Coordinates of C-alpha atoms in Angstrom, one line a residue:
F1238 CA -32.4 -57.9 -62.2
L1239 CA -35.3 -56.4 -64.1
D1240 CA -38.0 -58.1 -62.0
R1241 CA -36.0 -58.6 -58.8
D1242 CA -36.6 -57.1 -55.4
V1243 CA -34.3 -55.5 -52.9
R1244 CA -35.5 -54.7 -49.3
R1245 CA -33.9 -53.4 -46.2
M1246 CA -34.2 -56.0 -43.4
N1247 CA -35.1 -55.3 -39.8
N1248 CA -31.4 -55.7 -38.9
G1249 CA -30.4 -53.1 -41.5
N1250 CA -29.0 -55.6 -44.0
L1251 CA -30.3 -56.0 -47.5
L1252 CA -32.5 -58.8 -48.7
L1253 CA -32.1 -59.6 -52.4
L1254 CA -33.6 -62.1 -54.8
L1255 CA -31.1 -63.2 -57.4
P1256 CA -31.8 -64.8 -60.8
R1257 CA -32.5 -68.5 -60.9
D1258 CA -33.9 -69.0 -57.4
K1259 CA -31.5 -67.6 -54.9
I1260 CA -32.1 -65.2 -52.0
V1261 CA -29.2 -63.4 -50.4
E1262 CA -28.8 -61.3 -47.2
L1263 CA -26.0 -58.8 -47.6
D1264 CA -24.5 -56.4 -45.0
M1265 CA -24.0 -52.8 -46.0
L1266 CA -20.4 -53.6 -47.1
G1267 CA -21.7 -56.2 -49.6
N1268 CA -20.7 -59.2 -47.6
T1269 CA -23.0 -62.3 -47.8
V1270 CA -24.6 -62.9 -44.4
N1271 CA -27.0 -65.6 -45.5
L1272 CA -27.8 -67.4 -48.8
W1273 CA -30.8 -69.5 -49.5
H1274 CA -31.7 -71.5 -52.6
S1275 CA -34.8 -73.4 -53.8
S1276 CA -34.1 -77.1 -53.8
G1277 CA -36.3 -77.7 -56.8
S1278 CA -34.2 -75.8 -59.3
S1279 CA -30.8 -75.3 -57.8
D1280 CA -28.1 -77.2 -56.0
G1281 CA -27.0 -74.0 -54.3
E1282 CA -23.5 -72.6 -53.6
S1283 CA -21.3 -73.7 -50.7
G1284 CA -23.0 -72.6 -47.5
S1285 CA -26.3 -71.9 -49.1
I1286 CA -29.4 -73.0 -47.1
P1287 CA -31.8 -75.2 -49.1
V1288 CA -35.6 -74.4 -49.0
D1289 CA -37.8 -77.3 -50.0
T1290 CA -39.7 -75.5 -52.8
L1291 CA -39.5 -75.6 -56.6
A1292 CA -38.5 -72.0 -57.2
F1293 CA -38.3 -68.4 -56.0
H1294 CA -39.4 -65.6 -58.2
H1295 CA -40.1 -61.8 -58.2
E1296 CA -40.1 -61.0 -54.5
V1297 CA -39.0 -62.0 -51.0
F1298 CA -40.4 -60.2 -47.9
E1299 CA -39.1 -60.4 -44.3
M1300 CA -41.8 -60.7 -41.7
Q1301 CA -41.6 -59.1 -38.3
S1302 CA -41.0 -62.6 -36.9
G1303 CA -37.8 -62.9 -39.0
N1304 CA -39.4 -65.5 -41.3
L1305 CA -39.3 -64.9 -45.0
L1306 CA -42.2 -64.9 -47.4
A1307 CA -41.4 -65.8 -51.0
L1308 CA -43.3 -66.4 -54.2
S1309 CA -42.8 -69.9 -55.5
I1310 CA -44.6 -72.0 -58.2
E1311 CA -46.5 -75.2 -58.5
F1312 CA -48.0 -77.1 -61.4
R1313 CA -51.4 -78.8 -61.5
S1314 CA -53.3 -80.4 -64.4
F1315 CA -57.0 -79.4 -65.1
L1316 CA -59.5 -81.0 -67.4
D1317 CA -62.0 -79.2 -69.6
Y1318 CA -60.0 -76.0 -69.4
P1319 CA -60.5 -73.0 -71.7
T1320 CA -58.0 -72.8 -74.5
S1321 CA -58.9 -69.2 -75.4
A1322 CA -59.5 -66.1 -73.3
T1323 CA -61.4 -64.4 -76.0
D1324 CA -63.3 -67.1 -77.9
P1325 CA -66.1 -68.6 -75.8
F1326 CA -66.6 -71.3 -78.5
A1327 CA -62.9 -72.5 -78.5
P1328 CA -62.5 -76.2 -77.6
L1329 CA -61.8 -77.1 -74.0
G1330 CA -58.6 -79.1 -73.2
T1331 CA -56.4 -80.6 -70.5
E1332 CA -54.0 -77.9 -69.4
I1333 CA -51.1 -77.8 -66.9
L1334 CA -51.4 -74.5 -65.0
A1335 CA -48.5 -72.8 -63.2
G1336 CA -49.9 -71.3 -60.0
D1337 CA -48.2 -69.2 -57.4
L1338 CA -47.3 -70.8 -54.1
I1339 CA -46.5 -68.4 -51.2
V1340 CA -43.9 -70.0 -49.1
E1341 CA -43.1 -68.8 -45.5
F1342 CA -39.8 -70.2 -44.2
S1343 CA -37.6 -69.6 -41.2
P1344 CA -34.0 -68.4 -41.6
D1345 CA -32.7 -72.0 -41.2
G1346 CA -34.7 -72.9 -44.4
T1347 CA -37.5 -74.8 -42.7
I1348 CA -40.9 -74.2 -44.3
V1349 CA -43.4 -72.9 -41.8
N1350 CA -46.4 -72.3 -44.1
Q1351 CA -47.4 -72.8 -47.7
L1352 CA -50.3 -71.0 -49.3
P1353 CA -51.2 -72.4 -52.7
L1354 CA -53.2 -69.9 -54.8
F1355 CA -55.0 -72.9 -56.4
N1356 CA -56.7 -73.4 -53.1
I1357 CA -57.6 -69.7 -52.7
L1358 CA -58.8 -68.7 -56.2
D1359 CA -61.0 -70.6 -58.7
P1360 CA -58.4 -72.0 -61.1
Y1361 CA -61.0 -71.6 -63.9
R1362 CA -60.9 -67.9 -63.4
I1363 CA -59.0 -66.7 -66.4
N1364 CA -57.8 -63.4 -67.8
Y1365 CA -56.3 -62.5 -71.1
S1366 CA -52.8 -63.4 -70.0
S1367 CA -53.7 -66.5 -68.0
L1368 CA -53.1 -68.8 -70.9
L1369 CA -49.5 -67.7 -71.7
G1370 CA -46.9 -70.3 -71.5
L1371 CA -44.1 -68.4 -69.7
Y1372 CA -42.8 -71.4 -67.8
D1373 CA -42.7 -73.8 -70.8
G1374 CA -39.6 -75.9 -70.6
L1375 CA -38.1 -74.3 -67.5
Y1376 CA -38.5 -77.2 -65.2
E1377 CA -37.5 -80.0 -67.6
S1378 CA -34.9 -81.3 -65.0
V1379 CA -37.7 -81.7 -62.4
F1380 CA -40.3 -83.3 -64.6
G1381 CA -38.2 -85.2 -67.0
N1382 CA -39.7 -83.5 -70.1
A1383 CA -40.5 -80.0 -71.3
L1384 CA -43.9 -79.0 -69.9
E1385 CA -46.2 -76.9 -71.9
T1386 CA -47.9 -74.8 -69.2
R1387 CA -50.3 -71.9 -68.7
D1388 CA -49.0 -69.1 -66.4
W1389 CA -52.3 -68.8 -64.6
T1390 CA -51.5 -66.2 -61.8
H1391 CA -48.0 -64.7 -62.4
G1392 CA -47.5 -63.2 -58.9
N1393 CA -45.3 -60.1 -58.8
A1394 CA -45.4 -59.1 -55.2
V1395 CA -46.1 -60.5 -51.7
V1396 CA -46.2 -58.8 -48.3
H1397 CA -47.3 -59.7 -44.8
D1398 CA -49.7 -57.3 -43.0
P1399 CA -49.0 -57.9 -39.2
S1400 CA -52.1 -55.8 -38.2
D1401 CA -54.4 -58.7 -39.1
D1402 CA -51.9 -61.5 -39.9
S1403 CA -52.8 -61.4 -43.6
V1404 CA -50.9 -61.8 -46.8
I1405 CA -51.3 -59.5 -49.8
V1406 CA -50.3 -60.7 -53.2
S1407 CA -50.3 -59.0 -56.6
L1408 CA -51.3 -61.3 -59.5
R1409 CA -50.6 -59.9 -63.0
H1410 CA -52.4 -62.6 -64.9
Q1411 CA -55.5 -62.4 -62.7
D1412 CA -55.6 -58.5 -62.8
A1413 CA -55.9 -58.7 -59.1
V1414 CA -54.4 -57.8 -55.7
I1415 CA -55.8 -60.1 -53.1
K1416 CA -55.6 -60.2 -49.3
F1417 CA -56.2 -63.3 -47.3
S1418 CA -55.6 -64.8 -43.9
R1419 CA -52.1 -66.2 -43.4
Q1420 CA -53.4 -68.9 -41.0
T1421 CA -56.4 -70.1 -43.0
G1422 CA -55.8 -69.0 -46.6

């Protein structure tokens, strides 16, 4: 649970992200009230609600509406991509980037909104850690082979600001905290 989040919900229960892509709502006696799983990486336990996304990682946030915001991931291939963050003369290559996807879903598991960071930030904006392969091989069952990837954004936190209906996300591998419109990205 080193990088997992626990939050008190509006109803007083606890919202917890569990390893390998599960979110659980617990009452104060430790009883499971709701359980969600990402359909892309888990079959889920009996009674678990599937959410049509590849993964959950690092944080889940309950919005005032009762919907949940979670960090997920998507992969895209880019041509002529830098292979070094420090050597400007390093050759360019074709790289598969892991970019964060912010998923808003209702308690019944229905996705309400998806905000891909590939559409918000320039994917050619790199930082020292942007070329690490932290997701290498993790999604072999989804893609049929072990992907070599670059962990481009590595989101660590996501929250909703209801005062202006914006989303704030912390991105370790971009050395950035960004805020953007939930409606328009």
